[in-house]
CSV table of C-alpha atoms in Angstrom, one decimal:
chain,number,residue,atom,x,y,z
A,1,MET,CA,0.2,-0.1,0.3
A,2,THR,CA,2.9,2.5,0.9
A,3,ARG,CA,4.6,1.7,-2.4
A,4,VAL,CA,0.8,2.6,-4.3
A,5,SER,CA,0.4,5.7,-2.7
A,6,GLU,CA,3.9,6.7,-3.5
A,7,ILE,CA,3.5,6.2,-7.4
A,8,THR,CA,0.3,7.6,-7.2
A,9,GLU,CA,1.9,10.8,-5.2
A,10,HIS,CA,4.4,11.0,-7.6
A,11,TRP,CA,2.1,10.7,-10.6
A,12,PHE,CA,-0.9,12.9,-9.7
A,13,GLY,CA,0.7,15.3,-7.4
A,14,LEU,CA,-1.5,14.0,-4.5
A,15,CYS,CA,-0.5,14.7,-0.6
A,16,ARG,CA,-1.6,13.6,2.6
A,17,LYS,CA,-0.9,17.0,3.8
A,18,PRO,CA,-3.5,19.4,3.0
A,19,PRO,CA,-2.0,22.7,1.2
A,20,VAL,CA,-0.8,25.4,3.5
A,21,PHE,CA,-2.3,28.6,3.2
A,22,HIS,CA,-0.9,31.8,5.3
A,23,SER,CA,-3.3,34.5,6.6
A,24,SER,CA,-3.3,38.0,5.3
A,25,GLN,CA,-3.1,40.7,7.7
A,26,THR,CA,-6.5,42.1,6.9
A,27,GLY,CA,-8.4,39.1,8.8
A,28,ILE,CA,-10.1,38.6,5.6
A,29,GLY,CA,-9.0,34.9,4.9
A,30,TYR,CA,-6.7,35.3,1.9
A,31,PRO,CA,-2.7,34.7,2.0
A,32,ALA,CA,-0.5,37.6,1.4
A,33,GLU,CA,1.8,35.3,-0.1
A,34,PRO,CA,1.1,32.4,-3.0
A,35,ALA,CA,-1.1,29.9,-0.7
A,36,HIS,CA,0.3,27.1,-2.9
A,37,GLU,CA,4.1,27.0,-3.2
A,38,GLY,CA,5.9,25.3,-6.3
A,39,SER,CA,8.7,25.8,-9.1
A,40,PRO,CA,8.9,29.4,-10.7
A,41,ASP,CA,9.0,27.6,-13.9
A,42,GLY,CA,5.5,26.4,-14.0
A,43,GLY,CA,2.8,26.7,-15.8
A,44,ALA,CA,3.5,24.6,-18.8
A,45,GLY,CA,1.3,21.9,-18.0
A,46,GLY,CA,2.4,18.7,-15.1
A,47,PRO,CA,0.7,17.3,-12.0
A,48,GLU,CA,2.0,20.4,-10.2
A,49,THR,CA,0.7,22.9,-12.1
A,50,ILE,CA,-3.0,21.8,-11.8
A,51,ARG,CA,-2.3,21.1,-8.4
A,52,ARG,CA,-1.6,25.1,-8.0
A,53,GLY,CA,-4.7,25.7,-10.4
A,54,ILE,CA,-7.2,23.8,-8.4
A,55,GLY,CA,-5.1,24.9,-5.0
A,56,ALA,CA,-6.4,28.9,-6.2
A,57,ALA,CA,-10.1,28.0,-6.9
A,58,LEU,CA,-9.7,26.2,-2.8
A,59,SER,CA,-8.0,28.3,-1.3
A,60,GLY,CA,-10.5,30.9,-2.8
A,61,THR,CA,-14.0,29.1,-1.3
A,62,LYS,CA,-11.9,29.1,1.8
A,63,THR,CA,-12.2,32.7,1.9
A,64,LEU,CA,-15.4,32.6,1.0
A,65,ILE,CA,-16.3,30.7,3.6
A,66,HIS,CA,-14.8,32.4,6.2
A,67,ASN,CA,-15.9,35.9,4.7
A,68,PRO,CA,-19.6,35.5,3.8
A,69,GLN,CA,-20.0,38.9,3.5
A,70,LEU,CA,-18.2,38.6,0.0
A,71,LEU,CA,-21.4,36.5,-1.0
A,72,TRP,CA,-22.8,40.6,-1.7
A,73,PHE,CA,-20.4,40.0,-5.3
A,74,SER,CA,-22.2,37.1,-6.1
A,75,LEU,CA,-25.3,38.9,-5.8
A,76,LEU,CA,-24.3,42.0,-7.5
A,77,VAL,CA,-23.2,39.6,-10.1
A,78,GLY,CA,-26.1,38.2,-10.4
A,79,LEU,CA,-28.4,41.0,-11.0
A,80,VAL,CA,-26.3,42.9,-13.7
A,81,LEU,CA,-26.6,39.3,-15.2
A,82,ALA,CA,-30.0,39.4,-14.8
A,83,VAL,CA,-30.4,43.3,-16.3
A,84,HIS,CA,-28.3,42.1,-19.4
A,85,LEU,CA,-30.8,39.2,-20.0
A,86,ILE,CA,-33.5,41.7,-20.2
A,87,ALA,CA,-32.7,43.9,-22.1
A,88,GLN,CA,-31.8,41.2,-24.5
A,89,ALA,CA,-35.1,40.5,-24.8
A,90,GLY,CA,-35.9,44.2,-24.5
A,91,LEU,CA,-34.7,44.5,-27.9
A,92,TYR,CA,-36.7,42.6,-29.6
A,93,VAL,CA,-40.1,43.6,-27.7
A,94,MET,CA,-39.0,47.9,-28.9
A,95,PRO,CA,-41.8,49.0,-30.2
A,96,GLU,CA,-42.5,48.6,-33.3
A,97,TRP,CA,-42.5,52.4,-34.5
A,98,PHE,CA,-39.0,52.6,-33.3
A,99,PHE,CA,-38.1,49.9,-36.4
A,100,PHE,CA,-38.7,50.9,-40.2
A,101,ASP,CA,-39.4,47.8,-42.2
A,102,ASP,CA,-41.6,49.8,-45.0
A,103,THR,CA,-40.1,50.9,-48.3
A,104,GLY,CA,-42.1,53.6,-48.5
A,105,SER,CA,-41.2,54.5,-44.6
A,106,LEU,CA,-37.5,54.4,-44.7
A,107,LEU,CA,-37.3,57.8,-44.8
A,108,PRO,CA,-36.5,58.4,-41.1
A,109,SER,CA,-34.3,55.6,-40.5
A,110,LEU,CA,-32.0,57.2,-43.4
A,111,VAL,CA,-32.1,60.3,-41.6
A,112,LEU,CA,-30.9,58.9,-38.3
A,113,THR,CA,-27.8,56.4,-40.2
A,114,PHE,CA,-26.7,59.9,-41.7
A,115,VAL,CA,-27.1,61.5,-38.0
A,116,ALA,CA,-25.1,58.6,-36.9
A,117,GLY,CA,-22.8,58.2,-38.9
A,118,LEU,CA,-21.8,62.0,-39.3
A,119,LEU,CA,-21.8,62.2,-35.5
A,120,THR,CA,-19.2,59.4,-35.8
A,121,VAL,CA,-16.9,60.5,-38.1
A,122,PHE,CA,-17.1,64.1,-36.5
A,123,CYS,CA,-16.1,62.7,-33.4
A,124,LEU,CA,-13.7,59.8,-35.0
A,125,GLY,CA,-11.8,62.7,-37.2
A,126,PHE,CA,-11.7,65.6,-33.9
A,127,LEU,CA,-9.4,62.9,-31.8
A,128,LEU,CA,-7.6,62.2,-34.4
A,129,ALA,CA,-6.6,66.0,-35.1
A,130,GLY,CA,-6.1,65.9,-31.0
A,131,LEU,CA,-3.9,63.6,-31.5
A,132,ALA,CA,-2.0,64.9,-34.4
A,133,LEU,CA,-1.1,68.3,-32.6
A,134,SER,CA,-0.3,67.0,-29.7
A,135,LEU,CA,2.5,64.8,-31.0
A,136,SER,CA,3.8,67.7,-34.0
A,137,SER,CA,4.0,70.8,-31.0
A,138,LYS,CA,6.9,72.8,-32.3
A,139,LYS,CA,7.4,74.2,-29.2
A,140,ASP,CA,8.8,71.8,-26.5
A,141,GLY,CA,7.8,69.0,-28.2
A,142,PRO,CA,4.6,66.6,-28.0
A,143,VAL,CA,2.2,68.1,-25.6
A,144,SER,CA,-0.8,66.1,-23.7
A,145,PHE,CA,-3.4,64.3,-25.2
A,146,PHE,CA,-6.2,67.2,-24.0
A,147,GLN,CA,-4.0,70.1,-25.2
A,148,GLY,CA,-4.2,69.0,-28.8
A,149,LEU,CA,-7.7,68.7,-28.2
A,150,LYS,CA,-7.8,72.3,-27.5
A,151,ARG,CA,-5.9,73.2,-30.3
A,152,ALA,CA,-8.3,71.1,-32.5
A,153,LYS,CA,-10.9,73.3,-31.7
A,154,LYS,CA,-9.4,76.1,-33.8
A,155,TYR,CA,-10.6,73.4,-37.1
A,156,LEU,CA,-14.2,72.7,-35.8
A,157,ILE,CA,-15.7,74.3,-39.6
A,158,PRO,CA,-13.1,71.8,-42.0
A,159,LEU,CA,-14.0,69.4,-39.4
A,160,THR,CA,-17.4,69.4,-39.9
A,161,GLY,CA,-17.4,69.9,-43.3
A,162,GLY,CA,-15.6,66.7,-44.3
A,163,SER,CA,-17.3,64.7,-41.7
A,164,VAL,CA,-20.6,65.5,-43.4
A,165,VAL,CA,-18.9,64.7,-46.8
A,166,ALA,CA,-17.6,61.8,-45.4
A,167,ALA,CA,-21.3,61.0,-44.2
A,168,LEU,CA,-22.9,61.4,-47.5
A,169,ALA,CA,-20.7,59.3,-48.8
A,170,GLY,CA,-21.0,56.4,-46.9
A,171,ILE,CA,-25.2,56.9,-47.5
A,172,GLN,CA,-24.1,56.8,-51.5
A,173,LEU,CA,-21.6,53.8,-50.6
A,174,PHE,CA,-23.4,51.6,-48.4
A,175,VAL,CA,-27.1,52.3,-48.9
A,176,HIS,CA,-27.9,53.5,-51.9
A,177,PRO,CA,-30.7,55.1,-51.7
A,178,PHE,CA,-33.3,57.0,-54.8
A,179,ILE,CA,-36.9,58.2,-55.1
A,180,ALA,CA,-38.8,57.0,-57.8
A,181,ARG,CA,-42.8,57.7,-58.3
A,182,GLY,CA,-42.5,59.5,-55.1
A,183,GLU,CA,-41.0,56.4,-53.0
A,184,LEU,CA,-38.1,56.2,-51.5
A,185,PHE,CA,-36.7,52.8,-51.9
A,186,VAL,CA,-33.3,51.8,-50.2
A,187,ARG,CA,-31.0,49.0,-51.5
A,188,ASN,CA,-28.6,47.0,-48.7
A,189,THR,CA,-31.5,48.1,-45.8
A,190,ARG,CA,-28.9,45.7,-43.6
A,191,TRP,CA,-26.6,49.0,-43.6
A,192,LEU,CA,-29.4,51.1,-41.9
A,193,LEU,CA,-29.2,51.9,-38.5
A,194,PHE,CA,-33.0,50.8,-37.6
A,195,VAL,CA,-34.6,48.6,-39.5
A,196,ASP,CA,-36.6,45.8,-38.8
A,197,SER,CA,-35.0,42.9,-37.3
A,198,HIS,CA,-35.3,40.5,-40.3
A,199,TYR,CA,-33.3,42.9,-42.2
A,200,GLY,CA,-30.5,42.3,-40.5
A,201,GLY,CA,-29.8,46.0,-39.9
A,202,LEU,CA,-25.9,45.9,-39.2
A,203,PRO,CA,-25.4,49.4,-37.5
A,204,SER,CA,-28.3,48.9,-35.2
A,205,LEU,CA,-27.1,45.9,-33.7
A,206,LEU,CA,-23.5,47.7,-33.3
A,207,VAL,CA,-24.7,50.7,-31.6
A,208,GLN,CA,-27.0,48.4,-29.2
A,209,THR,CA,-24.9,45.7,-28.8
A,210,PHE,CA,-22.0,47.7,-27.5
A,211,ALA,CA,-24.1,49.7,-25.3
A,212,ILE,CA,-25.6,46.7,-23.6
A,213,GLU,CA,-21.8,45.7,-23.8
A,214,LEU,CA,-20.6,48.2,-22.5
A,215,LEU,CA,-22.6,48.9,-19.3
A,216,THR,CA,-22.1,45.0,-18.3
A,217,VAL,CA,-18.7,44.7,-18.4
A,218,PHE,CA,-18.4,47.8,-16.9
A,219,CYS,CA,-20.4,47.2,-13.8
A,220,LEU,CA,-18.5,43.2,-13.5
A,221,VAL,CA,-15.1,45.4,-13.9
A,222,PHE,CA,-16.3,47.5,-11.6
A,223,LEU,CA,-17.4,45.0,-8.4
A,224,LEU,CA,-14.2,42.7,-9.1
A,225,ALA,CA,-12.2,45.5,-8.5
A,226,GLY,CA,-14.0,46.3,-5.5
A,227,LEU,CA,-13.9,42.4,-4.5
A,228,VAL,CA,-9.7,42.9,-5.2
A,229,LEU,CA,-9.7,46.1,-3.5
A,230,SER,CA,-11.4,44.6,0.0
A,231,LEU,CA,-9.2,41.6,-0.3
A,232,SER,CA,-5.7,43.2,-0.7
A,233,SER,CA,-6.3,46.1,2.2
A,234,GLU,CA,-3.3,47.3,3.9
A,235,GLU,CA,-5.4,48.4,6.7
A,236,GLY,CA,-5.6,46.4,10.0
A,237,ASP,CA,-9.2,45.6,10.2
A,238,THR,CA,-11.3,43.4,8.2
A,239,VAL,CA,-12.5,45.4,4.8
A,240,SER,CA,-15.7,44.5,3.7
A,241,PHE,CA,-16.5,44.5,-0.1
A,242,PHE,CA,-18.5,47.6,0.2
A,243,GLN,CA,-15.4,49.2,1.6
A,244,GLY,CA,-13.7,47.8,-1.5
A,245,LEU,CA,-16.3,49.1,-4.2
A,246,SER,CA,-15.4,52.6,-2.2
A,247,LYS,CA,-12.2,52.1,-2.8
A,248,ALA,CA,-12.6,51.3,-6.3
A,249,LYS,CA,-14.7,54.9,-6.9
A,250,LYS,CA,-10.7,56.3,-7.0
A,251,TYR,CA,-10.0,54.1,-10.2
A,252,LEU,CA,-13.0,55.0,-12.3
A,253,ARG,CA,-11.2,56.8,-15.6
A,254,PRO,CA,-8.6,53.7,-16.1
A,255,LEU,CA,-12.1,50.9,-15.2
A,256,THR,CA,-14.5,52.7,-17.6
A,257,GLY,CA,-11.3,53.0,-20.2
A,258,TRP,CA,-10.6,48.9,-19.7
A,259,SER,CA,-14.2,48.5,-20.3
A,260,VAL,CA,-14.6,50.3,-23.6
A,261,VAL,CA,-11.6,48.4,-24.9
A,262,VAL,CA,-13.0,44.6,-23.2
A,263,ALA,CA,-17.0,45.8,-25.0
A,264,LEU,CA,-15.7,46.8,-27.9
A,265,ALA,CA,-13.8,43.6,-29.0
A,266,GLY,CA,-16.6,41.9,-27.6
A,267,THR,CA,-19.1,43.7,-29.3
A,268,LEU,CA,-16.9,43.1,-32.7
A,269,ILE,CA,-16.1,39.4,-31.9
A,270,TYR,CA,-20.5,38.7,-31.3
A,271,VAL,CA,-21.5,41.1,-34.5
A,272,ALA,CA,-18.9,39.3,-36.7
A,273,GLY,CA,-20.0,36.1,-36.1
A,274,MET,CA,-23.7,36.7,-35.5
A,275,TYR,CA,-24.0,39.0,-39.2
A,276,SER,CA,-24.9,36.7,-41.7
A,277,TYR,CA,-23.4,38.2,-44.3
A,278,VAL,CA,-19.9,37.8,-43.2
A,279,PRO,CA,-17.6,36.8,-46.5
A,280,ALA,CA,-17.0,32.9,-47.0
A,281,TRP,CA,-13.5,32.3,-46.4
A,282,PHE,CA,-14.8,33.1,-42.8
A,283,GLN,CA,-17.3,30.7,-42.3
A,284,PRO,CA,-14.6,27.7,-41.2
A,285,PHE,CA,-13.4,30.0,-38.3
A,286,ASN,CA,-16.8,31.4,-37.3
A,287,ILE,CA,-16.8,30.2,-33.9
A,288,VAL,CA,-19.6,32.1,-32.9
A,289,SER,CA,-21.9,31.3,-35.1
A,290,ALA,CA,-20.9,27.3,-33.8
A,291,LEU,CA,-21.8,28.3,-30.7
A,292,GLN,CA,-25.2,30.0,-31.9
A,293,SER,CA,-26.5,26.5,-33.6
A,294,THR,CA,-25.3,25.1,-30.3
A,295,LEU,CA,-26.9,26.3,-28.2
A,296,TYR,CA,-30.4,27.0,-30.3
A,297,GLU,CA,-30.3,23.3,-30.0
A,298,PHE,CA,-29.6,22.8,-26.6
A,299,LEU,CA,-32.3,25.5,-25.5
A,300,PHE,CA,-34.8,24.4,-27.7
A,301,ASN,CA,-34.4,20.8,-25.5
A,302,VAL,CA,-34.4,22.2,-22.0
A,303,ARG,CA,-37.3,24.3,-22.8
A,304,TYR,CA,-39.7,21.2,-23.1
A,305,THR,CA,-37.2,19.5,-19.9
A,306,PHE,CA,-38.7,19.5,-16.4
A,307,PRO,CA,-38.0,21.5,-14.0
A,308,PHE,CA,-36.3,23.8,-16.9
A,309,ASN,CA,-40.1,24.1,-18.9
A,310,PHE,CA,-41.7,25.6,-15.7
A,311,VAL,CA,-38.7,28.5,-16.1
A,312,LEU,CA,-38.6,29.3,-19.7
A,313,VAL,CA,-41.7,28.3,-21.1
A,314,PRO,CA,-44.2,31.3,-19.2
A,315,THR,CA,-47.5,29.7,-20.5
A,316,PHE,CA,-47.2,26.8,-18.1
A,317,TYR,CA,-48.2,30.1,-15.3
A,318,VAL,CA,-49.4,32.9,-17.5
A,319,PRO,CA,-52.0,31.2,-19.4
A,320,ASN,CA,-53.0,33.5,-22.9
A,321,LEU,CA,-49.7,35.2,-23.0
A,322,PRO,CA,-49.7,37.5,-25.6
A,323,PRO,CA,-47.4,36.5,-28.5
A,324,VAL,CA,-45.0,39.0,-28.7
A,325,PHE,CA,-43.7,38.2,-25.2
A,326,GLY,CA,-43.0,35.1,-26.2
A,327,GLY,CA,-45.9,33.0,-24.4
A,328,GLU,CA,-44.3,29.2,-25.6
A,329,GLY,CA,-40.6,30.0,-24.1
A,330,TRP,CA,-38.7,31.7,-27.5
A,331,LEU,CA,-38.4,34.9,-25.9
A,332,ILE,CA,-36.6,34.1,-23.3
A,333,SER,CA,-34.6,31.0,-24.9
A,334,TRP,CA,-33.9,34.0,-27.6
A,335,ALA,CA,-32.3,36.6,-24.9
A,336,LEU,CA,-30.9,33.6,-22.7
A,337,GLU,CA,-28.9,32.2,-26.4
A,338,ASP,CA,-27.8,35.9,-26.9
A,339,THR,CA,-26.6,36.8,-23.2
A,340,LEU,CA,-25.0,33.4,-22.6
A,341,ILE,CA,-23.0,33.9,-26.2
A,342,LEU,CA,-21.7,38.1,-24.7
A,343,SER,CA,-21.1,36.2,-21.1
A,344,ALA,CA,-18.7,33.3,-22.8
A,345,ILE,CA,-17.1,35.6,-24.9
A,346,THR,CA,-16.3,38.7,-21.9
A,347,VAL,CA,-15.6,35.6,-19.9
A,348,PHE,CA,-12.9,34.7,-22.8
A,349,LEU,CA,-11.7,38.0,-22.9
A,350,PHE,CA,-11.2,38.6,-18.8
A,351,VAL,CA,-9.1,34.9,-19.2
A,352,LEU,CA,-6.8,35.6,-21.7
A,353,THR,CA,-6.1,39.9,-19.6
A,354,LEU,CA,-6.9,38.2,-16.0
A,355,PHE,CA,-4.6,40.3,-14.6
A,356,VAL,CA,-5.5,43.9,-15.7
A,357,VAL,CA,-8.1,44.7,-13.3
A,358,PRO,CA,-5.2,44.1,-10.2
A,359,LEU,CA,-2.4,45.5,-12.0
A,360,LEU,CA,-4.7,48.8,-12.3
A,361,VAL,CA,-6.3,49.2,-8.7
A,362,LEU,CA,-3.1,47.5,-7.2
A,363,GLU,CA,-0.3,48.8,-8.5
A,364,ARG,CA,-2.0,51.6,-9.9
A,365,LYS,CA,-0.1,51.2,-13.7
A,366,SER,CA,-1.5,52.5,-16.7
A,367,LEU,CA,-4.1,51.2,-19.5
A,368,LYS,CA,-1.5,50.1,-21.3
A,369,GLU,CA,1.4,48.7,-18.6
A,370,ALA,CA,-1.4,46.8,-16.8
A,371,VAL,CA,-2.1,45.1,-20.3
A,372,LEU,CA,1.3,44.3,-21.4
A,373,GLY,CA,2.0,43.0,-17.8
A,374,SER,CA,-1.0,41.2,-17.8
A,375,CYS,CA,0.0,39.1,-20.9
A,376,THR,CA,3.1,38.7,-18.9
A,377,LEU,CA,2.1,37.6,-16.0
A,378,MET,CA,-0.1,35.0,-18.4
A,379,LYS,CA,2.6,33.5,-19.4
A,380,ASN,CA,4.0,32.5,-16.6
A,381,ILE,CA,1.0,30.7,-15.2
A,382,ARG,CA,-1.4,29.8,-17.7
A,383,GLY,CA,-1.4,26.4,-16.8
A,384,GLU,CA,-2.5,27.5,-13.5
A,385,VAL,CA,-5.3,29.3,-14.7
A,386,ALA,CA,-6.2,27.1,-17.0
A,387,ALA,CA,-6.9,24.2,-13.8
A,388,CYS,CA,-8.9,26.3,-12.0
A,389,VAL,CA,-11.2,27.6,-15.1
A,390,LEU,CA,-11.8,23.8,-15.9
A,391,GLY,CA,-12.0,23.2,-12.0
A,392,LEU,CA,-14.3,25.5,-11.0
A,393,GLY,CA,-16.7,24.6,-14.8
A,394,MET,CA,-16.6,21.1,-13.8
A,395,VAL,CA,-18.3,21.9,-10.6
A,396,VAL,CA,-20.8,23.7,-12.3
A,397,PHE,CA,-21.7,21.1,-15.3
A,398,ALA,CA,-21.5,18.9,-12.2
A,399,ALA,CA,-24.4,20.2,-10.6
A,400,TRP,CA,-26.2,20.8,-13.4
A,401,LEU,CA,-26.3,17.2,-13.9
A,402,ALA,CA,-28.5,16.7,-11.2
A,403,PHE,CA,-31.3,17.8,-13.1
A,404,LEU,CA,-31.4,14.1,-14.6
A,405,LEU,CA,-32.4,13.2,-11.0
A,406,PHE,CA,-35.8,15.0,-12.2
A,407,ARG,CA,-36.1,13.8,-15.3
A,408,PHE,CA,-36.2,10.7,-14.8
A,409,SER,CA,-38.8,11.4,-12.3
A,410,VAL,CA,-41.3,13.1,-14.8
A,411,VAL,CA,-41.5,11.7,-18.5
A,412,ASP,CA,-41.9,14.8,-21.1
A,413,LEU,CA,-41.0,13.9,-24.6
A,414,VAL,CA,-41.2,16.2,-27.9
A,415,TRP,CA,-41.7,15.0,-31.5
A,416,TRP,CA,-41.9,16.7,-34.8
A,417,ALA,CA,-45.5,15.4,-37.1
A,418,ALA,CA,-46.5,16.0,-40.2
A,419,GLY,CA,-47.6,19.4,-38.5
A,420,PRO,CA,-47.0,21.4,-35.5
A,421,MET,CA,-45.2,20.3,-33.1
A,422,ASN,CA,-46.4,17.7,-30.6
A,423,ALA,CA,-45.2,17.7,-26.5
A,424,THR,CA,-46.6,15.4,-23.7
A,425,PHE,CA,-45.4,15.6,-20.5
A,426,THR,CA,-46.5,13.7,-17.0
A,427,HIS,CA,-47.9,16.2,-15.4
A,428,PRO,CA,-46.0,16.5,-12.5
A,429,SER,CA,-47.3,17.4,-8.9
A,430,GLU,CA,-47.1,20.2,-7.3
A,431,ALA,CA,-44.2,19.2,-4.9
A,432,TRP,CA,-41.8,18.7,-7.9
A,433,ILE,CA,-42.6,21.7,-9.5
A,434,ALA,CA,-41.3,23.4,-5.6
A,435,ALA,CA,-38.7,20.8,-6.0
A,436,GLY,CA,-37.4,21.1,-9.8
A,437,LEU,CA,-37.7,25.3,-9.1
A,438,LEU,CA,-35.4,25.6,-5.6
A,439,TYR,CA,-32.9,23.3,-8.3
A,440,VAL,CA,-32.9,26.1,-11.0
A,441,LEU,CA,-32.8,28.4,-8.4
A,442,ALA,CA,-29.7,26.9,-6.6
A,443,LEU,CA,-28.1,26.2,-9.3
A,444,ALA,CA,-28.2,30.1,-10.3
A,445,GLY,CA,-26.9,30.6,-7.4
A,446,LEU,CA,-23.9,28.0,-7.0
A,447,VAL,CA,-22.9,29.6,-11.2
A,448,PHE,CA,-22.7,33.6,-9.0
A,449,VAL,CA,-21.1,32.0,-6.4
A,450,VAL,CA,-18.3,30.2,-8.1
A,451,ALA,CA,-17.6,33.5,-10.0
A,452,THR,CA,-17.0,35.2,-6.9
A,453,VAL,CA,-15.0,31.6,-6.2
A,454,GLY,CA,-13.0,32.6,-9.5
A,455,GLY,CA,-12.8,36.5,-8.9
A,456,ILE,CA,-10.9,35.5,-5.5
A,457,ALA,CA,-8.5,33.5,-7.4
A,458,VAL,CA,-7.6,35.8,-9.5
A,459,LEU,CA,-5.9,37.6,-6.7
A,460,ASP,CA,-4.0,34.2,-5.6
A,461,LEU,CA,-3.2,33.7,-8.9
A,462,PHE,CA,-2.1,37.1,-9.5
A,463,ARG,CA,0.4,36.9,-6.0
A,464,GLU,CA,2.1,33.4,-7.5
A,465,ALA,CA,2.4,35.5,-10.8
A,466,LYS,CA,4.5,38.1,-9.3
A,467,SER,CA,6.3,35.9,-7.3
A,468,ARG,CA,7.3,34.5,-10.4
A,469,GLN,CA,8.8,38.1,-11.7
A,470,MET,CA,10.9,38.1,-9.0
A,471,PRO,CA,14.9,38.1,-10.0
A,472,ARG,CA,16.7,35.0,-9.5
A,473,SER,CA,20.0,36.8,-8.3
A,474,ALA,CA,18.4,37.4,-4.6
A,475,GLU,CA,18.5,33.5,-4.3
A,476,PRO,CA,22.7,33.2,-4.1
A,477,SER,CA,23.2,36.4,-2.8
A,478,ARG,CA,21.0,34.8,0.7
A,479,GLU,CA,23.7,31.5,0.0
A,480,MET,CA,26.3,34.1,0.0
A,481,SER,CA,25.1,35.7,3.6
């Protein structure tokens, strides 16, 4: 048995002793140094890398257990994503007067498209003029960007005229409007700003997606900054999560800048994948479109599976619901699909730039320095990050599989016949319905708790990555002394 235990420890990195946790001065229960010691050149894979990655998640769980007030982070993240879901659904049920789908009523949309193009081109031209003037100063060399913007005010008239010309050229190039027999016809209606959704208006999709993504990302970034500051306070007493949020107000400008960058990148990735007019050569690389198809089939099956059907299909508890609100569950599924896709893209971007927020609020780096520093740190600890993310994902997946207990307790079938879709199921008792709804609520709560553990683990991984950047020349000097 001893030999088998030694072999197991050697190959799987198992250890009889529990991981060593160091207590911090704040009493928050978070290690002031890396919680899991290991070789500084780790991160490329292997049992030690997996152990350190899983250990970061376990350390975050222990910190959360000792500080339940951090669950406010889970609650607020859940509220942010709930508002995101409602906003996605609201885009579809927006009043019909806001969109224009008749060829004779597209003039307002054409005017709004021109105005939006004019404002966009003018703002971009004004910013570029300020940048050029700030870099081409003849007195004391380059001046600040804001001083360049002040100088650019002298050129408002030519900048406005050029913007008008560029906006008209854009309308002529992409929209091609012309009037015949007193009616307005528009070619390429997908380029109009406000147009019915079945035309697939690209500008409207860009504006709406960026607005929702920016608000969502900023809230998440601000909450993460508050969590990091509450866990790394230099004060002697325990710092609450809301005190961390209060401290995060000092970093609103860099956090907003970072939110804009992430939201813009996420919007471009999302629109490039969702838009149906992408070039043919891009189709094999369109992961977002493949994810959309998979999620559509998945949510379609989930919508008619107990206990999720009582959450996703409102007609179960609100009979005769108007179709505009998705009485059969299509609206909730559609909004949930888009929310999950955007959330997956946002999480992916966050993981790629995991340490930007800690560098912004703990070391007060500029946005450029934080992004470059995060990339450098990620190279040293990418294996641990992957192990931590996969470990937390497996916890959520295992909890989701618990729905099979309800699946085998209530028979529900869905099939397609030579007409409409037919769905039959054995109507469960009220006790089963209550248990199913509690399970769905608990599953959603677990997701947000896991997100909190992941946020705590970010600081643990950040400290470990920083420790690996320490000059190795210090070790020989210690031996010499």
